[in-house]
GROMACS .gro file of C-alpha atoms in nm:
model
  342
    1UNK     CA    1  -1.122   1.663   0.080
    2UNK     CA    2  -0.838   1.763   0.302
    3UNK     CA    3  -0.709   1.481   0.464
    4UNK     CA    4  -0.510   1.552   0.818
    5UNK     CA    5  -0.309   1.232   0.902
    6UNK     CA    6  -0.201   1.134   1.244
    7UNK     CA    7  -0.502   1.290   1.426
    8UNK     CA    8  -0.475   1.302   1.837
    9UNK     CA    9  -0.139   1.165   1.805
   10UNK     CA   10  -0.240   0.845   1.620
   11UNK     CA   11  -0.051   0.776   1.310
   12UNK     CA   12  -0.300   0.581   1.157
   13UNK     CA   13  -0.583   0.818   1.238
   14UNK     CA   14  -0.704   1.092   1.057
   15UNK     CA   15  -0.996   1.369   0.952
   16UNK     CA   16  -1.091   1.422   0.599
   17UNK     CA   17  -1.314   1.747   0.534
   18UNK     CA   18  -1.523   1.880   0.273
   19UNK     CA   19  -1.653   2.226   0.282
   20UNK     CA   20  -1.650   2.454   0.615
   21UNK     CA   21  -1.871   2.655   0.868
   22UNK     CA   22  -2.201   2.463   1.023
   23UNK     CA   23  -2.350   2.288   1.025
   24UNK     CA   24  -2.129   1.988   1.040
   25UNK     CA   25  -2.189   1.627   0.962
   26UNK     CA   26  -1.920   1.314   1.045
   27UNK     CA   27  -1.908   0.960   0.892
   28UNK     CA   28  -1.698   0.725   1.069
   29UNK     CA   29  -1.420   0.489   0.889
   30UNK     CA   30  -1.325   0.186   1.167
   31UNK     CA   31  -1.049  -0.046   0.991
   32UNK     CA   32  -0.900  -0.240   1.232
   33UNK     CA   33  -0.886  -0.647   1.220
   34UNK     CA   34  -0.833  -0.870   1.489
   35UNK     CA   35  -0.535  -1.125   1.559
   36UNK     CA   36  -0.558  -1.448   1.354
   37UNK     CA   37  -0.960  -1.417   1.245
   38UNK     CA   38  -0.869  -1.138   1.019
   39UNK     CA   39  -1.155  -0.914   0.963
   40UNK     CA   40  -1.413  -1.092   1.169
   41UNK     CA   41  -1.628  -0.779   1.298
   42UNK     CA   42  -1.613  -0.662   0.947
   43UNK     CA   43  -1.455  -0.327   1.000
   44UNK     CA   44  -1.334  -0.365   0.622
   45UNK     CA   45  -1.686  -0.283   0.534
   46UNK     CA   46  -1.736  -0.002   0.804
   47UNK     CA   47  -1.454   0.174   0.647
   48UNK     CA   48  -1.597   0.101   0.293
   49UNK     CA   49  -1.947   0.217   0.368
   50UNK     CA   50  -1.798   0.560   0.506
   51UNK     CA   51  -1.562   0.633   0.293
   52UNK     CA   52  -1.774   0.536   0.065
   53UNK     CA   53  -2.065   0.771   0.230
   54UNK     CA   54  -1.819   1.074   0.241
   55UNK     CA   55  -1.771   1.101  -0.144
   56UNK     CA   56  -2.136   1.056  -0.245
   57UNK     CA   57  -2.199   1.348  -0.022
   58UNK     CA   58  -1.923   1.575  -0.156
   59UNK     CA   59  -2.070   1.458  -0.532
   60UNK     CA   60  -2.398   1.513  -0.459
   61UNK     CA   61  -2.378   1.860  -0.279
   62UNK     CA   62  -2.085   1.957  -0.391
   63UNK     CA   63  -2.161   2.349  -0.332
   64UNK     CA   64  -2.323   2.279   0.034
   65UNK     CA   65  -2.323   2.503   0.330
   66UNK     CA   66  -2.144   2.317   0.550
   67UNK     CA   67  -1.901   2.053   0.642
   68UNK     CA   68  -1.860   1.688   0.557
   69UNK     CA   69  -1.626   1.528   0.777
   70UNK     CA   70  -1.502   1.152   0.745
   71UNK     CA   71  -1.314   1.052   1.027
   72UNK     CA   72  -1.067   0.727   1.040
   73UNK     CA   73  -1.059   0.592   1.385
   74UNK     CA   74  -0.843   0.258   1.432
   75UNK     CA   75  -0.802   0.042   1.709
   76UNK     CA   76  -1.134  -0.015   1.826
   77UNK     CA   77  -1.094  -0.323   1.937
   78UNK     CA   78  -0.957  -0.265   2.278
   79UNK     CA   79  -0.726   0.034   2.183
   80UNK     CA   80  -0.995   0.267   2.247
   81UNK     CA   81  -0.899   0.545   1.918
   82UNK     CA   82  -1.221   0.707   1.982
   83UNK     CA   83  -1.174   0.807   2.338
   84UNK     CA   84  -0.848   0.946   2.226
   85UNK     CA   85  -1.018   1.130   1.969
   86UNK     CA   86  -1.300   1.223   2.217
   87UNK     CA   87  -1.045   1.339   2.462
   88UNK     CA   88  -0.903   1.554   2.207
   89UNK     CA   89  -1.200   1.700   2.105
   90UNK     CA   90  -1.209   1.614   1.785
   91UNK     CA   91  -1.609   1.551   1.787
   92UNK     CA   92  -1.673   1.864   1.934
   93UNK     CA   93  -1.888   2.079   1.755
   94UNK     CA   94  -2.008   1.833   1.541
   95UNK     CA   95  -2.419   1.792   1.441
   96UNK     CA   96  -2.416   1.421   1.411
   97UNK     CA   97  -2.197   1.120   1.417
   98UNK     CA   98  -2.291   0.836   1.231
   99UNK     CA   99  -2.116   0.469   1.112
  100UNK     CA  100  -2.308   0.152   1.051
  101UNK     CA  101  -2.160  -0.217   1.184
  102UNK     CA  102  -2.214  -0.542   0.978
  103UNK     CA  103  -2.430  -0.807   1.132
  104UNK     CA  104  -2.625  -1.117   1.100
  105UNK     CA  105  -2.937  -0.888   1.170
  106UNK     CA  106  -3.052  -0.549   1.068
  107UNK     CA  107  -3.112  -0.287   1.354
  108UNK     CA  108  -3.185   0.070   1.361
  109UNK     CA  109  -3.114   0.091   1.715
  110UNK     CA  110  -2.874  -0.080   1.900
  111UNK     CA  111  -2.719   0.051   2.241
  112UNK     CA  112  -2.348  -0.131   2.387
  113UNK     CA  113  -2.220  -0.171   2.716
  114UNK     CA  114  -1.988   0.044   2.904
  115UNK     CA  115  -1.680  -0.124   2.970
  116UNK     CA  116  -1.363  -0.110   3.226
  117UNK     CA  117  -1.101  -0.342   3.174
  118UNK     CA  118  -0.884  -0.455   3.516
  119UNK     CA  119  -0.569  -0.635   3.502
  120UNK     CA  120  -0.524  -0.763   3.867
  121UNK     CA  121  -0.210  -0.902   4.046
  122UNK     CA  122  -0.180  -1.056   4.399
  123UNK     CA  123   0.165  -0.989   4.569
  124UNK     CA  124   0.204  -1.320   4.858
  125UNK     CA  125   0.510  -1.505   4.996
  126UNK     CA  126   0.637  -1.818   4.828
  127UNK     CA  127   0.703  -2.104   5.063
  128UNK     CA  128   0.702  -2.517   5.021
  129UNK     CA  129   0.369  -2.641   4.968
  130UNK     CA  130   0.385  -2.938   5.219
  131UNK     CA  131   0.668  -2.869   5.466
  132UNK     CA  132   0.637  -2.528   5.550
  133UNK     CA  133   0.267  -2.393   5.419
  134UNK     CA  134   0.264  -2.187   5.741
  135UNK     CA  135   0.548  -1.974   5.601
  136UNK     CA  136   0.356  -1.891   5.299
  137UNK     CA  137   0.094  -1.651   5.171
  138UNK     CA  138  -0.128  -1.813   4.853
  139UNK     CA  139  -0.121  -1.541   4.633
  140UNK     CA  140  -0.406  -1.769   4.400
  141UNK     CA  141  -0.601  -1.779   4.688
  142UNK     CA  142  -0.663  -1.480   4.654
  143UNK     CA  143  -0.731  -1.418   4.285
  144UNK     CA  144  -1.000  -1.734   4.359
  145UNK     CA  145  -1.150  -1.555   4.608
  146UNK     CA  146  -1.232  -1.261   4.360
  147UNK     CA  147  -1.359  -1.537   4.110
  148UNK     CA  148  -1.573  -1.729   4.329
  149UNK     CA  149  -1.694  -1.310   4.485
  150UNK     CA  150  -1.779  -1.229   4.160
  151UNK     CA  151  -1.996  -1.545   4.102
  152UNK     CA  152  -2.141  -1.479   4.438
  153UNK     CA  153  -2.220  -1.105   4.314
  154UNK     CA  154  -2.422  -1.264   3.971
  155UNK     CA  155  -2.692  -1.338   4.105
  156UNK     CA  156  -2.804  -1.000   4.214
  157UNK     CA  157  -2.675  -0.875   3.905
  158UNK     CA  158  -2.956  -0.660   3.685
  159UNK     CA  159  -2.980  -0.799   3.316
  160UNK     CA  160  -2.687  -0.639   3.070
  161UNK     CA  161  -2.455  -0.685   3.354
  162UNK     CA  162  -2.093  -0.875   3.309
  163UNK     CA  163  -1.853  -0.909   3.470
  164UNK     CA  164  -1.545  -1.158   3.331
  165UNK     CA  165  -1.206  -1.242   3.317
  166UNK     CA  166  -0.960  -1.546   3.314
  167UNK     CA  167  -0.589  -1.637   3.514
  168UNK     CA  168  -0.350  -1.475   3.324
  169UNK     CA  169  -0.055  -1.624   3.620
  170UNK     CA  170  -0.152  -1.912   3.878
  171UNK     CA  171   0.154  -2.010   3.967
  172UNK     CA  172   0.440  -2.171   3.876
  173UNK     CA  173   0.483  -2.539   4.042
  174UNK     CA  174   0.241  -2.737   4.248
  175UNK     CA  175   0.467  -2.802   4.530
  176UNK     CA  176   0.517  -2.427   4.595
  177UNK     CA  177   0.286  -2.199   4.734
  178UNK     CA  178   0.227  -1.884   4.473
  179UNK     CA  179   0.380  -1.581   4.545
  180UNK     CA  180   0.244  -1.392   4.211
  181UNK     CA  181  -0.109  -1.421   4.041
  182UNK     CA  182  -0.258  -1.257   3.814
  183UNK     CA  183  -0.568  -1.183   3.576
  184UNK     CA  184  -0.759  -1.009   3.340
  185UNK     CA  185  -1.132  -0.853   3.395
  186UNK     CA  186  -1.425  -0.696   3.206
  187UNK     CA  187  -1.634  -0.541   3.372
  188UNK     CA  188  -1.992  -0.420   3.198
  189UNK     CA  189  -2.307  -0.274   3.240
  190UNK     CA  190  -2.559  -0.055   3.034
  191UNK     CA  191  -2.580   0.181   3.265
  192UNK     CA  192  -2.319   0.475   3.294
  193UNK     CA  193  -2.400   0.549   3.632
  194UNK     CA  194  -2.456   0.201   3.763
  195UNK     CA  195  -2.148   0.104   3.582
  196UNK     CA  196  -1.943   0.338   3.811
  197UNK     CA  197  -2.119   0.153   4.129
  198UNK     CA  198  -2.016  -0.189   3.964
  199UNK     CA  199  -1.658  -0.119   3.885
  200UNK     CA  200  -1.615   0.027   4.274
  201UNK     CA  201  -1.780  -0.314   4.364
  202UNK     CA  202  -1.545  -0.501   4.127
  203UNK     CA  203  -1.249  -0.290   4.349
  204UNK     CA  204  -1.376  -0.387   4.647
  205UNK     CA  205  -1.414  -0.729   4.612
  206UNK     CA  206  -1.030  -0.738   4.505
  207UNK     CA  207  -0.916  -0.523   4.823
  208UNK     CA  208  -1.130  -0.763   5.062
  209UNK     CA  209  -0.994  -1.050   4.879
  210UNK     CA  210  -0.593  -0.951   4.959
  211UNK     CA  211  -0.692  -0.879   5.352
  212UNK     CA  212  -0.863  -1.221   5.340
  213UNK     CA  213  -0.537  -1.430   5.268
  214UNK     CA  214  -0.290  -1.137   5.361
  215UNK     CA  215  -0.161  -1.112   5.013
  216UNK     CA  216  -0.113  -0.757   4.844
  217UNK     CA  217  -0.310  -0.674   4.511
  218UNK     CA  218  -0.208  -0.431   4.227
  219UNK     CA  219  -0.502  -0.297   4.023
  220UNK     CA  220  -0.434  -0.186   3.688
  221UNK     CA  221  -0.755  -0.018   3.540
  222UNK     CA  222  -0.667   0.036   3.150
  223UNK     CA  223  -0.869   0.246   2.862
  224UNK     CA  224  -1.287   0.230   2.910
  225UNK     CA  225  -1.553   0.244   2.703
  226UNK     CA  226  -1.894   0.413   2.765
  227UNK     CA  227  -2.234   0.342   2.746
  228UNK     CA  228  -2.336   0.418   2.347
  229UNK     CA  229  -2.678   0.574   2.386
  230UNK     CA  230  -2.776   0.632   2.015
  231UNK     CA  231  -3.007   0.916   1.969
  232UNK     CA  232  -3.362   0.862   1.871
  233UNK     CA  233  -3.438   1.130   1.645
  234UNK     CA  234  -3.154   1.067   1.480
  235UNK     CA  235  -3.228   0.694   1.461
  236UNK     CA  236  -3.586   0.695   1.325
  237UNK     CA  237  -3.437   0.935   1.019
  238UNK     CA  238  -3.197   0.614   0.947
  239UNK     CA  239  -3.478   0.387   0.965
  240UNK     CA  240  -3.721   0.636   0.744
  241UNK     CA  241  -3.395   0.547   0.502
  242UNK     CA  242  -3.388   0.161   0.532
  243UNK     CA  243  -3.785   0.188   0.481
  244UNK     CA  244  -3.694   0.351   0.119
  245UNK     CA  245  -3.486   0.055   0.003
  246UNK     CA  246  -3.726  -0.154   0.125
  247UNK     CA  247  -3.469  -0.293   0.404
  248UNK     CA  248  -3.637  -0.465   0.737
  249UNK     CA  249  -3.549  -0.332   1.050
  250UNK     CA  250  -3.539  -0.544   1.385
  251UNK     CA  251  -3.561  -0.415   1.720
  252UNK     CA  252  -3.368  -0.559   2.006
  253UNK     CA  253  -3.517  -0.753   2.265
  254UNK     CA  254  -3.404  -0.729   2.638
  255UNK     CA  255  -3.211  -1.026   2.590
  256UNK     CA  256  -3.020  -0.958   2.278
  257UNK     CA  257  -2.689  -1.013   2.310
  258UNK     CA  258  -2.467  -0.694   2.336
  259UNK     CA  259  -2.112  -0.563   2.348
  260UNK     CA  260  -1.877  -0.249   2.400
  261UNK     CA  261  -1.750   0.005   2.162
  262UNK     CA  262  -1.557   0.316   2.200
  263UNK     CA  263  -1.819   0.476   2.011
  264UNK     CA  264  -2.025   0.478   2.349
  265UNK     CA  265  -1.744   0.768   2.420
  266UNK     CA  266  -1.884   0.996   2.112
  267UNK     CA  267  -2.242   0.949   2.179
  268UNK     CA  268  -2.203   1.084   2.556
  269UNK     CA  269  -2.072   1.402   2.371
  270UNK     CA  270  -2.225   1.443   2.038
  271UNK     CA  271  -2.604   1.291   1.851
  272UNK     CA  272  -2.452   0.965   1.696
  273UNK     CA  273  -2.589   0.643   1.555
  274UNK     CA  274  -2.456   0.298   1.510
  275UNK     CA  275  -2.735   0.096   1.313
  276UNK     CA  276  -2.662  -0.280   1.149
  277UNK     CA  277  -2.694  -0.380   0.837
  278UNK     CA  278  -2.774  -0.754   0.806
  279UNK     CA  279  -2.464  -0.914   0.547
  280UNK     CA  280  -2.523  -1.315   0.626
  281UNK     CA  281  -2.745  -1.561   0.758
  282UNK     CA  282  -2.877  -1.528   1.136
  283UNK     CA  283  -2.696  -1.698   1.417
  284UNK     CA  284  -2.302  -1.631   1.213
  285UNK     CA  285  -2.192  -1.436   1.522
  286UNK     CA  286  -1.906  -1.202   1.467
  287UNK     CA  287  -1.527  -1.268   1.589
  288UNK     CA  288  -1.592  -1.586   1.433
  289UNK     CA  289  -1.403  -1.755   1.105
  290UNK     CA  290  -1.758  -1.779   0.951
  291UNK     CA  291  -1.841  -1.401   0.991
  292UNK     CA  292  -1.451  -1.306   0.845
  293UNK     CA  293  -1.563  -1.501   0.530
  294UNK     CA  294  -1.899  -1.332   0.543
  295UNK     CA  295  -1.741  -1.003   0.493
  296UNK     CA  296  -1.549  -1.082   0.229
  297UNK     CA  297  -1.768  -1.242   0.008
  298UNK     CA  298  -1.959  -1.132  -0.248
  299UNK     CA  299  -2.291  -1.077  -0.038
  300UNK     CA  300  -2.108  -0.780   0.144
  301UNK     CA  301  -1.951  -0.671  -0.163
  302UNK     CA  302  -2.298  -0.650  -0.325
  303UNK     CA  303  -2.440  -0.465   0.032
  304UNK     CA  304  -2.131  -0.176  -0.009
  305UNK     CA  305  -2.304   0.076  -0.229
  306UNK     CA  306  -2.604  -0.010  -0.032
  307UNK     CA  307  -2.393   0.063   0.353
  308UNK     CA  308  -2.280   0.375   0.163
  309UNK     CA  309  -2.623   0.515   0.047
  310UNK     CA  310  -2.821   0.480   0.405
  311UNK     CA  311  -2.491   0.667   0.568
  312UNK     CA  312  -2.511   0.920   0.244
  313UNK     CA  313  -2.921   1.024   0.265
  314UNK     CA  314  -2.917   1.068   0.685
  315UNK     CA  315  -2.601   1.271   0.679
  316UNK     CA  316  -2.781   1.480   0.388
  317UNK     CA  317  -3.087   1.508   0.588
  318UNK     CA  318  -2.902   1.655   0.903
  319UNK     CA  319  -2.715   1.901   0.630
  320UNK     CA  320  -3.022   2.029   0.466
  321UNK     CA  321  -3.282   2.040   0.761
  322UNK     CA  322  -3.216   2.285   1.002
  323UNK     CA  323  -3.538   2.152   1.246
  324UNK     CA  324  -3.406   1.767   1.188
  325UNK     CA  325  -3.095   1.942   1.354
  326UNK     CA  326  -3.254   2.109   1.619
  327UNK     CA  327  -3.448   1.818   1.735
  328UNK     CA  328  -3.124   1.612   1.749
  329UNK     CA  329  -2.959   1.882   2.016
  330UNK     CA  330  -3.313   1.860   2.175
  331UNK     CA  331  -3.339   1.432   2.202
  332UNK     CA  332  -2.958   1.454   2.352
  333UNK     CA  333  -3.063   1.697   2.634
  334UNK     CA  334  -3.330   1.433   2.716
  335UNK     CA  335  -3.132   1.134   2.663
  336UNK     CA  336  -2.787   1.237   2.816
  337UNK     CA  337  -2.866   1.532   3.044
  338UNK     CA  338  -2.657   1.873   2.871
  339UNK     CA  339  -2.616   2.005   2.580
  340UNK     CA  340  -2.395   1.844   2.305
  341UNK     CA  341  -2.006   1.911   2.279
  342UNK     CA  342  -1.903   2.248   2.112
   0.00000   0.00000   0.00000
């Protein structure tokens, strides 16, 4: 492989590639932790199984037509290193995009949540809370007001909708009337276009909350994630390849719970998959201590060849079968609306 280091400005990014010319097949590597838990969404094993992935496919066709791509892409969790990628075009042009994400449950098919993330200050006028609360302008008033709007807004909320956030600043004695507060949001929906609509809500409800109480707000809107819409042709070729080692599959129900990823960024350009391969007992729910120790123990060690393989036969199917290919450009015209990114 040639490995390129410090892709779209990133220094602990990079592109390692095998071969050249079309068509052109990309494994993902995530390999990020998070603070304290350690590695608690198990991106140790992401990056094993497609690393992992990428070398079996060099072995095995070592004199292919094509390209073999495995791309490391940190800070998923909240950094958003894929939309950087994305928005430096570094999945252009590819066939497929594929990574798989330990779990408690196996899935073929699993969609995420777009995501905008809102930090939110409220400029009012400080003044003594019981003297002279005339003089003053309750700067938590207003951040309430967008809490208690945004419970209001729930209930007419379609299901895979969120929004939530806590009080990052309320103030800073009890006898003064806040001048500064602050918070945090998430705002998320499984809808890209209803997502837009929900995050001009979310605005709204802070801009009606500052002429309410006559405080000024400040709305920070910081790196998004998009709806991951995995494609289907390219999905049932993953689950023809769970079926051969004899791996069951789930499918999602309506009310499985669901999160964001900045992979939903790659699959609005290019086919991708993000299946789930099942490393512990049901119910250990990741960014947990008992999911960290789940992917360290010998259970996922045992599971790594296996993560590797399943990558390793679908990215040699899209190599070697020109009409699998052809279909997937086909199923993301239907599912996304154009043609893929070239």
């Amino acid at each position: 492989f040639e490995v390129e280091r410090g892709t779209a400005g990133m220094e602990t990014a990079f592109v390692a590639t095998y071969g050249s010319g079309e068509p052109v097949v990309a494994i993902l590597a995530e390999y990020d932790a998070l603070p304290k838990l350690g590695h608690a969404c198990g991106h140790n094993l992401i990056a094993t199984w497609g690393v992992g992935a990428g070398i079996a496919l060099r072995r095995a066709l070592p004199d292919i037509s094509g390209t073999i791509k495995v791309i490391g892409t940190p800070a998923e969790e909240g950094g958003g290193g894929k939309v950087i990628m994305a928005e430096a075009g570094i999945f252009n042009g590819i066939d497929a995009v594929m990574m798989m994400h330990p779990r408690d449950t196996t899935y073929a098919d699993r969609g995420s949540l777009a995501i905008a993330h809102y930090e939110v200050a409220f400029h009012g006028k400080a003044s003594h809370a019981s003297s002279a609360p005339e003089n003053g302008i309750n700067a938590l008033d207003a951040l309430l007001q967008v809490y208690f709007s945004i419970n209001q807004l729930r209930q007419a909320f379609p299901p895979q909708t969120r929004i939530h956030g806590i009080i990052t600043h309320g103030g800073d004695a009890a006898n003064i009337i806040p001048d500064y507060a602050a918070g945090s949001f998430l705002v998320r929906a499984n809808d890209q276009t209803y997502h837009e609509k929900l995050k001009q809500q979310f605005r709204d409800i802070c801009e009606a909350a500052a002429l309410a109480t006559g405080a000024r707000v400040e709305i920070d809107e910081g790196i998004g994630y998009k709806q991951r819409v995995c494609n289907s042709a390219l999905v049932e070729t993953f689950r023809d390849n769970l079926e051969r080692l004899g791996i069951a599959c789930e499918t999602p129900t309506a009310t499985t719970g669901v999160g964001s990823s900045d992979i939903g960024d790659v699959s609005q350009l290019v086919p991708t998959i993000h299946p789930y391969l099942q490393i512990c007992d049901k119910g250990t729910s990741g960014h947990t201590t008992g999911f960290a120790e789940a992917a360290g123990s010998a259970r996922a060690d045992e599971l790594t060849a296996t993560g590797a393989t399943l990558l390793a036969w679908t990215a040699a199917e899209v190599l070697l079968r020109p009409e699998l290919r052809e279909q997937l450009r086909l199923t993301f015209r239907e599912q996304i609306g154009r043609d893929p990114a070239r």
